[in-house]
PDB file of N, CA and C in Angstrom:
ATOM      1  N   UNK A   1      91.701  76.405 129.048  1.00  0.00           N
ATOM      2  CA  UNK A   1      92.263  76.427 127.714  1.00  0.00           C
ATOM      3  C   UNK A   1      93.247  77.584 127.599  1.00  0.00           C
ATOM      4  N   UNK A   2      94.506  77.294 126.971  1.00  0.00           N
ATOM      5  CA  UNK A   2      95.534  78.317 126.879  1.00  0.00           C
ATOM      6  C   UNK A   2      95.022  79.398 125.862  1.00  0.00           C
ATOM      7  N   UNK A   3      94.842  80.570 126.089  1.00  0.00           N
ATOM      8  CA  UNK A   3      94.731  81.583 125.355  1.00  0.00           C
ATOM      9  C   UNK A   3      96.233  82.044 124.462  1.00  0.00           C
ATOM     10  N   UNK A   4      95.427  81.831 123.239  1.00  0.00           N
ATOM     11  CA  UNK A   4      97.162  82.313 122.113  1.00  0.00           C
ATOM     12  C   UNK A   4      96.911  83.485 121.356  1.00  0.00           C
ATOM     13  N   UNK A   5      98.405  84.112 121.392  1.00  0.00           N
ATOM     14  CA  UNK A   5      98.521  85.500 120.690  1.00  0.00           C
ATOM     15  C   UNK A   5      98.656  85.112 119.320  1.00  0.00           C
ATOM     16  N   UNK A   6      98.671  86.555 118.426  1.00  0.00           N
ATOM     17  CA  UNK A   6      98.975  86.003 117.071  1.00  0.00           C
ATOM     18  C   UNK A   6      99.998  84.867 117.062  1.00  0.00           C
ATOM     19  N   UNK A   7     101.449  85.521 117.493  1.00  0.00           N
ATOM     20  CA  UNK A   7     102.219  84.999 117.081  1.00  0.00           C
ATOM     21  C   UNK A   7     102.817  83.304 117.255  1.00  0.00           C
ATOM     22  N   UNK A   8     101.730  83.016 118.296  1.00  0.00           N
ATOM     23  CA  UNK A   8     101.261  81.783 118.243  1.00  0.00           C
ATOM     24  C   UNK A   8     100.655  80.881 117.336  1.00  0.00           C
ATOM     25  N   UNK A   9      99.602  81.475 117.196  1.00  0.00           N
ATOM     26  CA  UNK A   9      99.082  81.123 115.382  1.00  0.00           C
ATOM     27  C   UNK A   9      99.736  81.023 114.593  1.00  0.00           C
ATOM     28  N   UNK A  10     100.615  82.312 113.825  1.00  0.00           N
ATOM     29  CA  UNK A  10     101.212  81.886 113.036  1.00  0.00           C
ATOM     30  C   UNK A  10     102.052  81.228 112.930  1.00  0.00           C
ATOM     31  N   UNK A  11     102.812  80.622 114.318  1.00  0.00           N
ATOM     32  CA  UNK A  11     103.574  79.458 114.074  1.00  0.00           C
ATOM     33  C   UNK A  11     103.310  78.391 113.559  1.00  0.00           C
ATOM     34  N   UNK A  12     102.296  77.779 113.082  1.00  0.00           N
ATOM     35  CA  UNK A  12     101.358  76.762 112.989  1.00  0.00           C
ATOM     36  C   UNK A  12     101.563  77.158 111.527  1.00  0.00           C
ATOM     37  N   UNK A  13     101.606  78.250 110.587  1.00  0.00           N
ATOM     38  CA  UNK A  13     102.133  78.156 109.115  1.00  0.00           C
ATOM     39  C   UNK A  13     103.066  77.629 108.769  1.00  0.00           C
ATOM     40  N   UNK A  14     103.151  77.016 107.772  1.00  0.00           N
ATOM     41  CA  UNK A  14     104.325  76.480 107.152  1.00  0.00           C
ATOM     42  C   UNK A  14     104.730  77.290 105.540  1.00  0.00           C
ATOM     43  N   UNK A  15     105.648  77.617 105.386  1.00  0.00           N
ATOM     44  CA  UNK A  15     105.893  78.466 103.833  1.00  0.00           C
ATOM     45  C   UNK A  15     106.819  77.675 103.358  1.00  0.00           C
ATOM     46  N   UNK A  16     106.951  77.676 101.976  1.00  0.00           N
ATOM     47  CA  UNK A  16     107.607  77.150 101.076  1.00  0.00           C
ATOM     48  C   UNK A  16     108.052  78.084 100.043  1.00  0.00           C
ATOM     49  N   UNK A  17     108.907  78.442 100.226  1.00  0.00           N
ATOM     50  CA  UNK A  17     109.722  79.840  99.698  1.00  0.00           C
ATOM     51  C   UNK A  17     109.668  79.838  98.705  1.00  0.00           C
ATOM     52  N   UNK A  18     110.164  80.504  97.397  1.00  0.00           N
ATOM     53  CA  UNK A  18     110.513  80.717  95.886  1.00  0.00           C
ATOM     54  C   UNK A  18     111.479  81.972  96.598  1.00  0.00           C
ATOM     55  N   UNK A  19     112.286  81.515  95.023  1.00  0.00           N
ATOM     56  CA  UNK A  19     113.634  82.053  95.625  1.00  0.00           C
ATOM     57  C   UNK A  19     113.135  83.675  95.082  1.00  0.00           C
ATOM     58  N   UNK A  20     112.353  83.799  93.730  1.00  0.00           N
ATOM     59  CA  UNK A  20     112.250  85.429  93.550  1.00  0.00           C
ATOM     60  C   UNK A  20     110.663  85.877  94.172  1.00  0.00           C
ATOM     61  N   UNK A  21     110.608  87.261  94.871  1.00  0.00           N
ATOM     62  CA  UNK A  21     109.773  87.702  95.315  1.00  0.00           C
ATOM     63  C   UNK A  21     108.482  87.643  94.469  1.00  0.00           C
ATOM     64  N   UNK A  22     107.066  87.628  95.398  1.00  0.00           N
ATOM     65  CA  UNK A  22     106.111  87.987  94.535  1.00  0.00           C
ATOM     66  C   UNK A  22     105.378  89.047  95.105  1.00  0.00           C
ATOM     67  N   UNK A  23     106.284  89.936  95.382  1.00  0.00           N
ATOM     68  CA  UNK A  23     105.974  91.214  96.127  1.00  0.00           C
ATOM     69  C   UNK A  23     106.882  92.252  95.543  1.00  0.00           C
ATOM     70  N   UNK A  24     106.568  93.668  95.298  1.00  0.00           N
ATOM     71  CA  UNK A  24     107.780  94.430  94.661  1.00  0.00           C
ATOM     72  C   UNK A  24     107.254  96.104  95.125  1.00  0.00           C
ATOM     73  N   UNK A  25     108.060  96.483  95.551  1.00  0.00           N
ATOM     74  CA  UNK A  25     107.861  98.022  95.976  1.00  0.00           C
ATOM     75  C   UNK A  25     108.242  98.848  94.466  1.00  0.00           C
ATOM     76  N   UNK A  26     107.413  99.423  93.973  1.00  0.00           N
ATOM     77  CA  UNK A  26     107.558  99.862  92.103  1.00  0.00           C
ATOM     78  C   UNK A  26     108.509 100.952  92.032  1.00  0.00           C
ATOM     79  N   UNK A  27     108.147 101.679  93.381  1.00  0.00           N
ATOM     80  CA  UNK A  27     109.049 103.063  93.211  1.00  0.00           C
ATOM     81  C   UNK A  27     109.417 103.763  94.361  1.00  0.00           C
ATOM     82  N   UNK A  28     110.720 102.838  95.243  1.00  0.00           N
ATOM     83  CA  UNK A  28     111.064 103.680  96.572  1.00  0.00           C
ATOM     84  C   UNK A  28     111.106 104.926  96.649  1.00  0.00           C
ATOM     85  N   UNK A  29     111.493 105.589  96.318  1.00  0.00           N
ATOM     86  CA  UNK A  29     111.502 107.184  96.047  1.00  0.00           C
ATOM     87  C   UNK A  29     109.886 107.533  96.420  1.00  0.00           C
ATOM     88  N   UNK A  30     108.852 106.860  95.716  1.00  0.00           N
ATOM     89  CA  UNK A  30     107.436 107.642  96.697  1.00  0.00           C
ATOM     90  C   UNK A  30     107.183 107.026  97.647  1.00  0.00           C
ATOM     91  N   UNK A  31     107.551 105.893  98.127  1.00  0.00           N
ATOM     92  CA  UNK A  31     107.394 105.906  99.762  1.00  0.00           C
ATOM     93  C   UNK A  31     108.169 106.669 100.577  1.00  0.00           C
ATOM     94  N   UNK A  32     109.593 107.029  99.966  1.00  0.00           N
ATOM     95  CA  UNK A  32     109.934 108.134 101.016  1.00  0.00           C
ATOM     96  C   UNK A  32     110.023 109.145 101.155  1.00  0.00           C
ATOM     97  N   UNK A  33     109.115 109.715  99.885  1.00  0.00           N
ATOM     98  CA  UNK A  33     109.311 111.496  99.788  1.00  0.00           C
ATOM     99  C   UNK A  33     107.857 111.786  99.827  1.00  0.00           C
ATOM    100  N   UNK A  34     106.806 110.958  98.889  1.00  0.00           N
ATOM    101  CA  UNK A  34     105.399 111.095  99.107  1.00  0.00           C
ATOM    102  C   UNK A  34     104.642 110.461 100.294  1.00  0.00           C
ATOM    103  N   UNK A  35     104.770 109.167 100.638  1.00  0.00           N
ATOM    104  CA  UNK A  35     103.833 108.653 101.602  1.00  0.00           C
ATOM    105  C   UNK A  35     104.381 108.878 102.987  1.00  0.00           C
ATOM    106  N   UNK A  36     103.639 109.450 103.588  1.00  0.00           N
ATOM    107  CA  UNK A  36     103.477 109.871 104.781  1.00  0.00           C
ATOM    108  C   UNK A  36     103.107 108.845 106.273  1.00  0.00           C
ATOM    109  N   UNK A  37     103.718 108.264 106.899  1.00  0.00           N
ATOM    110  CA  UNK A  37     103.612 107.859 107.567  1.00  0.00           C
ATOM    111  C   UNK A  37     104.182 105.953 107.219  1.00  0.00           C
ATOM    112  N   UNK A  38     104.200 105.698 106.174  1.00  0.00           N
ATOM    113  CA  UNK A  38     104.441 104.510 105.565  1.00  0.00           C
ATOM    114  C   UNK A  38     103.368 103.219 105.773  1.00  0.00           C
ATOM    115  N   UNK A  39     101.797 103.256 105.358  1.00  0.00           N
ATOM    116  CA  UNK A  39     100.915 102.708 106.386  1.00  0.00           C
ATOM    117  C   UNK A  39     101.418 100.872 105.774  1.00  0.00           C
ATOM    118  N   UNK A  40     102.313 100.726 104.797  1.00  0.00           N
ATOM    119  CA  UNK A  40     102.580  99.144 104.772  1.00  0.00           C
ATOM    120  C   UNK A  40     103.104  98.649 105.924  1.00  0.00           C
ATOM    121  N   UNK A  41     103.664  99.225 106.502  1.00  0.00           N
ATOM    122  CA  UNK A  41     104.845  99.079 107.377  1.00  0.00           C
ATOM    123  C   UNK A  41     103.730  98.580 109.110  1.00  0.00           C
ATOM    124  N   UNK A  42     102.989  99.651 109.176  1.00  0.00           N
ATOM    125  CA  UNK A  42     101.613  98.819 110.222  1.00  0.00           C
ATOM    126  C   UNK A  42     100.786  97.993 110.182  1.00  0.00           C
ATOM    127  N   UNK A  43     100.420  97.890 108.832  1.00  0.00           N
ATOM    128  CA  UNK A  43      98.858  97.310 108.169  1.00  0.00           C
ATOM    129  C   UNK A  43      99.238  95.559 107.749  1.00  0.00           C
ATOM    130  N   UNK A  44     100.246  95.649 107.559  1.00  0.00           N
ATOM    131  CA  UNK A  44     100.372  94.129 107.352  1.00  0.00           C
ATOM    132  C   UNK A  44     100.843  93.363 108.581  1.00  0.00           C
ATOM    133  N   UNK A  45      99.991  92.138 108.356  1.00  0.00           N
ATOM    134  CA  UNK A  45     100.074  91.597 110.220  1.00  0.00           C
ATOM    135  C   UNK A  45     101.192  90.068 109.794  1.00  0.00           C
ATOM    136  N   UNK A  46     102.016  90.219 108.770  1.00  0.00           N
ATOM    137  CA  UNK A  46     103.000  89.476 108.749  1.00  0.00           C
ATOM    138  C   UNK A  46     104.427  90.488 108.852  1.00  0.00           C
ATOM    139  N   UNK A  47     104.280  91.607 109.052  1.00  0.00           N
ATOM    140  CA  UNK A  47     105.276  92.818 109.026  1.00  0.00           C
ATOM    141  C   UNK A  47     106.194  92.559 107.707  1.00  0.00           C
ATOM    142  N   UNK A  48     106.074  92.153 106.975  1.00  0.00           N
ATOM    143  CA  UNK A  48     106.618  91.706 105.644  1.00  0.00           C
ATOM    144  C   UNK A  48     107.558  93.240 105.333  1.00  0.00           C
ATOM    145  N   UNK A  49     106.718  94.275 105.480  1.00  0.00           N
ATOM    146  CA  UNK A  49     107.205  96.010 105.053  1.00  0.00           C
ATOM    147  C   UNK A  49     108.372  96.111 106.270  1.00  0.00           C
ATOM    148  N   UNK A  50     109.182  96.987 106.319  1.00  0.00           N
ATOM    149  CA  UNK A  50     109.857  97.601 107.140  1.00  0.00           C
ATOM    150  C   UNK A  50     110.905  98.711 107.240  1.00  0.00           C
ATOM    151  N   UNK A  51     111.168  99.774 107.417  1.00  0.00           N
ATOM    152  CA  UNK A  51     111.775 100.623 106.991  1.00  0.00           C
ATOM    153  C   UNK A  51     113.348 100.009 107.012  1.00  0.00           C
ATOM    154  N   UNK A  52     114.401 100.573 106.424  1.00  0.00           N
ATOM    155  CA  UNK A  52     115.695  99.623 106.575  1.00  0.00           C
ATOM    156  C   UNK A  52     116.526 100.675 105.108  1.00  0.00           C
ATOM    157  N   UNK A  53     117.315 101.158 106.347  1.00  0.00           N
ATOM    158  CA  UNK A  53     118.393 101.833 105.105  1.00  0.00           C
ATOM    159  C   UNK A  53     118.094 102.741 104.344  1.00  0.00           C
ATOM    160  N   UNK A  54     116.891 103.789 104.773  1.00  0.00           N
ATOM    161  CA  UNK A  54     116.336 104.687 103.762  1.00  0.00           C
ATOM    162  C   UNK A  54     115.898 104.171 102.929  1.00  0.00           C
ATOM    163  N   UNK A  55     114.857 102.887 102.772  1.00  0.00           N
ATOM    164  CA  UNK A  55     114.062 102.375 102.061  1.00  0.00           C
ATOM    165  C   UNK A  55     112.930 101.716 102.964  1.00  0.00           C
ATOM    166  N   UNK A  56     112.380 100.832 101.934  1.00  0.00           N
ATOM    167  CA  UNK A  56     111.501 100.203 102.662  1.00  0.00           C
ATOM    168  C   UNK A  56     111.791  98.610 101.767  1.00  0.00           C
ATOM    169  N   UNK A  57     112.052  97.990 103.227  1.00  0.00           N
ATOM    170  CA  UNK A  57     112.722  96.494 102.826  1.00  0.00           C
ATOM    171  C   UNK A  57     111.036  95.658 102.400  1.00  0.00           C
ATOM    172  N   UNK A  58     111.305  94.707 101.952  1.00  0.00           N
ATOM    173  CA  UNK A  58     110.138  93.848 101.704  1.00  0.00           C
ATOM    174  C   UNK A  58     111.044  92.079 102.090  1.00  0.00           C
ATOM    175  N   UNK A  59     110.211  91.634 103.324  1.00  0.00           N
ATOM    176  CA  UNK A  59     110.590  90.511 103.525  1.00  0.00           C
ATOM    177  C   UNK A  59     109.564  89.779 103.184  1.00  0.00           C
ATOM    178  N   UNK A  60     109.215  89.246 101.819  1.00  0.00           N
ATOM    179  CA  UNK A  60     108.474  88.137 101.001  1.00  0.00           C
ATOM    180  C   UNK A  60     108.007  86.963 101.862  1.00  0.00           C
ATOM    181  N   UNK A  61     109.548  86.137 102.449  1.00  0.00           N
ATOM    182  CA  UNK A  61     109.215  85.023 102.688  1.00  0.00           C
ATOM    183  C   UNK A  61     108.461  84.248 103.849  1.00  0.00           C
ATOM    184  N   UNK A  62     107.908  85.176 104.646  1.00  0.00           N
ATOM    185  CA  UNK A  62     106.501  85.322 105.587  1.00  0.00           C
ATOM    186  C   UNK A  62     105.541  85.548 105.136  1.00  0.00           C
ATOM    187  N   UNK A  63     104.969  86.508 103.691  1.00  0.00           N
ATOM    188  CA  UNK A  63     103.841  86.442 103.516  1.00  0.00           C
ATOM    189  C   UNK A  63     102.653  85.562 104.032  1.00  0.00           C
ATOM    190  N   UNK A  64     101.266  86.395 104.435  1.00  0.00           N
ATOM    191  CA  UNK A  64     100.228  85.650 104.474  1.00  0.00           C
ATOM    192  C   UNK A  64      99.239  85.735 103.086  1.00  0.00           C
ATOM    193  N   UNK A  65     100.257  86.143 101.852  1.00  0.00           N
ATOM    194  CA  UNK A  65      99.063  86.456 100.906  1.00  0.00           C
ATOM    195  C   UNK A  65      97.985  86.866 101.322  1.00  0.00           C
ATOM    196  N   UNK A  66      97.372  87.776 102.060  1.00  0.00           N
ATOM    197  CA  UNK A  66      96.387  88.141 102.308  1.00  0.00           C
ATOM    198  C   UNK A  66      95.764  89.563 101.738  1.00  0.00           C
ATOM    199  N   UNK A  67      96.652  89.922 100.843  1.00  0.00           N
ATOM    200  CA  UNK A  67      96.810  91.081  99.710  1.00  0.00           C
ATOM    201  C   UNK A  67      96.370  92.767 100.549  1.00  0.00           C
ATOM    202  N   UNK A  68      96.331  92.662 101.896  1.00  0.00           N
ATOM    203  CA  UNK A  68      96.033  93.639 102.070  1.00  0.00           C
ATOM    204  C   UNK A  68      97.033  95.102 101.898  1.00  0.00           C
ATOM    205  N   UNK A  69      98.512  94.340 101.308  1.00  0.00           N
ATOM    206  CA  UNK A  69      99.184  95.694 100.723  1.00  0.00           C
ATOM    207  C   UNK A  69      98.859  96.000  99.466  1.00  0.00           C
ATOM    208  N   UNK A  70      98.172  95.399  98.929  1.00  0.00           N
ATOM    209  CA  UNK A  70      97.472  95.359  97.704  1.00  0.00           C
ATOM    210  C   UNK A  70      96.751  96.789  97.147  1.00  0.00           C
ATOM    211  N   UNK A  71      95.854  96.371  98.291  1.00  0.00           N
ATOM    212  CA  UNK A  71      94.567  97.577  98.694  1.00  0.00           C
ATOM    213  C   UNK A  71      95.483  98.430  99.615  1.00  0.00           C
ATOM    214  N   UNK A  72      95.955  98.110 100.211  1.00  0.00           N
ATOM    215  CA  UNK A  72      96.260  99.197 101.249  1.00  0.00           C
ATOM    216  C   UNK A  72      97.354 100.579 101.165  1.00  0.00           C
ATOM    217  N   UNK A  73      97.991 100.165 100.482  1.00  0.00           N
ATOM    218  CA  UNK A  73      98.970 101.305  99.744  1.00  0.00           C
ATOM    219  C   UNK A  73      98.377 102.419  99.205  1.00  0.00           C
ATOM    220  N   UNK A  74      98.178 104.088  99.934  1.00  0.00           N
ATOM    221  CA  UNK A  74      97.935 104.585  99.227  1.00  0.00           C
ATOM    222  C   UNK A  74      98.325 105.436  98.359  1.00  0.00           C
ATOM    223  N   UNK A  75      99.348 104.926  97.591  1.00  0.00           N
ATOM    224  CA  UNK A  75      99.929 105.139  95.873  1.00  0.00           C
ATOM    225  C   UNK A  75      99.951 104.361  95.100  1.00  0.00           C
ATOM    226  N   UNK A  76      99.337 103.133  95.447  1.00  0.00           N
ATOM    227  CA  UNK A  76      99.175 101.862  94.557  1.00  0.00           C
ATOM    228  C   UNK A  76     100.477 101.281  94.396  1.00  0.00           C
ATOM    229  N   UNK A  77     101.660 101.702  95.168  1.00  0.00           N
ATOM    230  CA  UNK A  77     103.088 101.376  95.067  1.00  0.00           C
ATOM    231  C   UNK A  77     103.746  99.847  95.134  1.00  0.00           C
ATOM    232  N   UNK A  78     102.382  99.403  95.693  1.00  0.00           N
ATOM    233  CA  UNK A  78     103.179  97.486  95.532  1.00  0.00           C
ATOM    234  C   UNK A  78     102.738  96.600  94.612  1.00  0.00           C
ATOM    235  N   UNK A  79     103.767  96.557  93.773  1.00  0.00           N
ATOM    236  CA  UNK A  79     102.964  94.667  93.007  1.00  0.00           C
ATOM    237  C   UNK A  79     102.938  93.407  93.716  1.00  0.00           C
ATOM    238  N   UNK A  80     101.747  93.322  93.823  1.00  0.00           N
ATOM    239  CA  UNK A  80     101.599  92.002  94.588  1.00  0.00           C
ATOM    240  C   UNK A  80     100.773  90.708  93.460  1.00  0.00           C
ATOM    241  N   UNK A  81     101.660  89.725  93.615  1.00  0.00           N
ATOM    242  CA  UNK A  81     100.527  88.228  92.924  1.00  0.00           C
ATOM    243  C   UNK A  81     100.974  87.479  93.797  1.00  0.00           C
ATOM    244  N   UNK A  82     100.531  86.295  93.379  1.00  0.00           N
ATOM    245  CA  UNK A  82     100.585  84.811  93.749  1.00  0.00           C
ATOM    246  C   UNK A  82     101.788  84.237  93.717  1.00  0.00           C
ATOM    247  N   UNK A  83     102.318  83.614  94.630  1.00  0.00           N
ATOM    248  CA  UNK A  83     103.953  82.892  94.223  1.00  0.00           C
ATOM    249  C   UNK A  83     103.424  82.046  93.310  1.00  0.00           C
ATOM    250  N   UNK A  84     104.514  81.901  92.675  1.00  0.00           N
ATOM    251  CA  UNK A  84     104.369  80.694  91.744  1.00  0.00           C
ATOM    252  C   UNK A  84     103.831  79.284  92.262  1.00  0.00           C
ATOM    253  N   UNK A  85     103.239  78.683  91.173  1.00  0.00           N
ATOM    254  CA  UNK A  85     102.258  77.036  91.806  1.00  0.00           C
ATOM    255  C   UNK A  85     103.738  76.256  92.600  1.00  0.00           C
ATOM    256  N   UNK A  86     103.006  75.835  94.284  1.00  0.00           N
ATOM    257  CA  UNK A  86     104.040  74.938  95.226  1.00  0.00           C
ATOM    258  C   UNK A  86     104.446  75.729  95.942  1.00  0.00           C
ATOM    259  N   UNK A  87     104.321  76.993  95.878  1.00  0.00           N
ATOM    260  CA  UNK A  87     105.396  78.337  96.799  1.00  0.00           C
ATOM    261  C   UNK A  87     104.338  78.690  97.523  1.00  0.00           C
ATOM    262  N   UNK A  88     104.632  79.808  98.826  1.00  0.00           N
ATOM    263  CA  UNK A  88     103.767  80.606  99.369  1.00  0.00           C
ATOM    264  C   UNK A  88     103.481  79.577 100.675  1.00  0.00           C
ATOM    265  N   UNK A  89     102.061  80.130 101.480  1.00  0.00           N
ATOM    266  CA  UNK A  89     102.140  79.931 102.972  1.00  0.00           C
ATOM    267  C   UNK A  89     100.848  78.605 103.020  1.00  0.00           C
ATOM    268  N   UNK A  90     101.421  77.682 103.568  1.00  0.00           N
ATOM    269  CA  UNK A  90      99.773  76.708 103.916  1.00  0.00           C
ATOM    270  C   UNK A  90      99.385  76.895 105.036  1.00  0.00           C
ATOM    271  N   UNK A  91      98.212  77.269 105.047  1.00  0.00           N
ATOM    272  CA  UNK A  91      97.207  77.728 106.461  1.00  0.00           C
ATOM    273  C   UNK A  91      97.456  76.482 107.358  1.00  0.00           C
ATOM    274  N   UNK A  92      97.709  75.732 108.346  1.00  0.00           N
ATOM    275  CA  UNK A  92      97.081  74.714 109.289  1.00  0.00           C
ATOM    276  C   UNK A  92      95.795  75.064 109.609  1.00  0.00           C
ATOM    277  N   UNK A  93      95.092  75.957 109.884  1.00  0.00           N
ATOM    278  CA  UNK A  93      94.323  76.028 110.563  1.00  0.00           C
ATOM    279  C   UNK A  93      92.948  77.711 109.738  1.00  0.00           C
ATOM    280  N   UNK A  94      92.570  76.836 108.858  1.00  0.00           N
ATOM    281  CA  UNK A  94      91.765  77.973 108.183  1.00  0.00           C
ATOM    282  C   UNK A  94      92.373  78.086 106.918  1.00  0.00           C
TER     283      UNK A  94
END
């Protein structure tokens, strides 16, 4: 049996975009003067975070909703919900 990496798996998602984010960084300025190390930027296993231009970009349209920037931010710096009903990622598999 072929052994698969993540990024195998997640090919097997399918997303259905909305055109406005349901992800929002509240206040760039404390991710780059207060948070230290930037832990969105590791902790999410869709890499959605990424540093870019003296900010921190947010690429939405991979989400795994799995809210762990939710919890994981420690300045409470991201709004995260639900895309709107029809949007967001369908599992194949789980």
């Amino acid at each position: 049996m072929k052994k698969e990496n993540i990024d195998d798996k997640l090919f097997h998602n399918r997303f259905r975009v909305d055109t406005d984010s349901h992800l929002e960084i509240i206040d760039q300025s404390v991710c780059l003067t207060k948070c230290k190390g930037q832990p969105c930027v590791t902790f999410c296993p869709a890499f959605v975070y990424r540093p870019e231009d003296g900010r921190i970009a947010v690429n939405y349209e991979g989400c795994l909703e799995c809210g762990s920037c939710r919890i994981g931010c420690p300045y409470k710096n991201i709004k995260w919900r639900f895309p709107k009903g029809g949007c967001g990622i369908s599992h194949k598999f789980g």
